[in-house]
Amino acid sequence: MHSASLTQRLLNKHRHGAEDALQQVALAVLQQEGIRSDSVLRFERIGALAPPVAGVVLLAEWLAYVDWEGFDSALYANIAAVAALIAGELQLPDVAANLLQTRDAAVFEAQRPALATAALLFIEGHVALFP
């Protein structure tokens, strides 16, 4: 009998909380890879992951940064890479355009649920790459 992967179980458990599921999957990746928050090589180690996995971790960390430091500060934290992921892989060019051009926090908060849902669909499409 085939058992569900950790990522599949996390997605099922947090099905009604897309952003929670995204954060839990990113945390599982970091734990599996032994990437600690105090690591000097953290950014390089995340970048060395499979591109879909690295993108999900980057997005999850950026969203957490928005919560910790605020939207205005987050616009200066890896914003080009985050916007490229959002416009490209997640196919949400309007969200990316807001981050790069309009920079409107209220618009972003309105778009945030769709962003989290798109991220989960992206994870589901690449689930074999995740723990």
XYZ file of C-alpha atoms in Angstrom:
131
model
C 0.000 0.000 0.000
C 1.359 3.427 -0.971
C 1.429 5.910 1.871
C 1.090 9.632 1.344
C 4.227 11.741 1.480
C 4.750 14.260 4.258
C 3.891 17.061 1.848
C 0.665 15.346 0.773
C -0.322 14.860 4.408
C 0.412 18.529 5.181
C -1.628 19.672 2.188
C -4.549 17.498 3.273
C -4.335 18.617 6.901
C -4.237 22.321 6.018
C -6.573 22.153 3.013
C -8.694 25.050 4.283
C -5.722 27.213 5.203
C -3.646 27.599 2.059
C -1.029 29.881 3.563
C -0.651 27.664 6.639
C -0.113 24.686 4.337
C 2.480 26.629 2.348
C 4.379 27.529 5.525
C 4.237 23.949 6.830
C 5.552 22.514 3.549
C 8.403 25.043 3.492
C 9.253 24.186 7.109
C 9.274 20.472 6.260
C 11.724 21.130 3.407
C 14.017 23.174 5.644
C 13.944 20.515 8.352
C 14.559 17.650 5.927
C 17.488 19.481 4.345
C 18.888 20.572 7.717
C 18.729 24.244 6.733
C 18.650 26.248 9.938
C 17.585 29.853 10.303
C 20.966 30.807 11.776
C 22.989 29.255 8.948
C 25.411 31.563 7.171
C 24.847 29.564 3.987
C 21.043 29.485 4.311
C 20.300 31.433 1.127
C 22.788 29.394 -0.920
C 21.451 26.101 0.434
C 17.866 27.065 -0.398
C 19.000 28.091 -3.888
C 20.597 24.665 -4.373
C 17.251 22.881 -3.922
C 15.236 21.785 -6.953
C 13.903 25.026 -8.506
C 10.208 24.400 -7.665
C 11.129 23.562 -4.055
C 13.457 26.553 -3.726
C 10.729 28.809 -5.122
C 8.157 27.583 -2.619
C 10.569 28.080 0.291
C 11.471 31.562 -0.989
C 7.800 32.530 -1.278
C 6.910 31.130 2.149
C 9.808 32.965 3.768
C 8.911 36.184 1.966
C 5.284 35.963 3.129
C 6.492 35.363 6.680
C 8.735 38.420 6.301
C 5.685 40.453 5.263
C 4.030 39.372 8.520
C 7.102 40.056 10.681
C 8.451 43.262 9.177
C 5.546 44.652 7.184
C 4.749 44.929 3.503
C 6.860 48.038 2.905
C 10.004 46.371 4.265
C 9.293 43.142 2.392
C 9.363 45.045 -0.896
C 13.155 45.192 -0.442
C 13.693 41.530 0.469
C 14.315 39.343 -2.609
C 11.408 41.068 -4.331
C 12.673 40.465 -7.892
C 12.953 36.702 -7.327
C 9.598 36.558 -5.528
C 7.860 38.547 -8.274
C 9.434 36.366 -10.991
C 8.120 33.226 -9.267
C 4.667 34.754 -8.840
C 4.426 35.980 -12.440
C 5.998 32.889 -13.990
C 5.474 29.615 -12.186
C 2.368 30.710 -10.280
C 0.942 32.542 -13.314
C -0.226 35.573 -11.359
C 1.264 38.508 -13.293
C -1.120 41.025 -11.688
C 0.150 40.131 -8.213
C 3.754 40.452 -9.399
C 3.017 43.785 -11.081
C 1.571 45.116 -7.843
C 4.740 44.139 -5.989
C 7.083 45.672 -8.549
C 5.132 48.716 -9.731
C 2.053 49.686 -7.742
C 3.422 48.541 -4.361
C 0.002 48.781 -2.716
C -0.313 46.875 0.573
C -4.131 46.822 0.488
C -4.121 45.389 -3.031
C -1.561 42.772 -1.983
C -3.637 41.722 1.032
C -6.654 41.315 -1.265
C -4.535 39.186 -3.640
C -2.841 37.158 -0.905
C -5.436 34.334 -0.643
C -5.239 33.713 -4.409
C -1.439 33.729 -4.162
C -1.462 31.093 -1.407
C -3.932 28.943 -3.350
C -1.793 29.182 -6.505
C 1.260 28.169 -4.465
C -0.538 25.053 -3.211
C -1.555 24.096 -6.735
C 2.079 24.555 -7.769
C 3.227 22.296 -4.911
C 0.650 19.673 -5.893
C 1.965 19.772 -9.454
C 5.516 19.120 -8.226
C 4.734 17.042 -5.130
C 7.274 14.346 -6.022
C 10.076 16.887 -5.454
C 8.957 17.630 -1.889
C 9.495 15.530 1.259
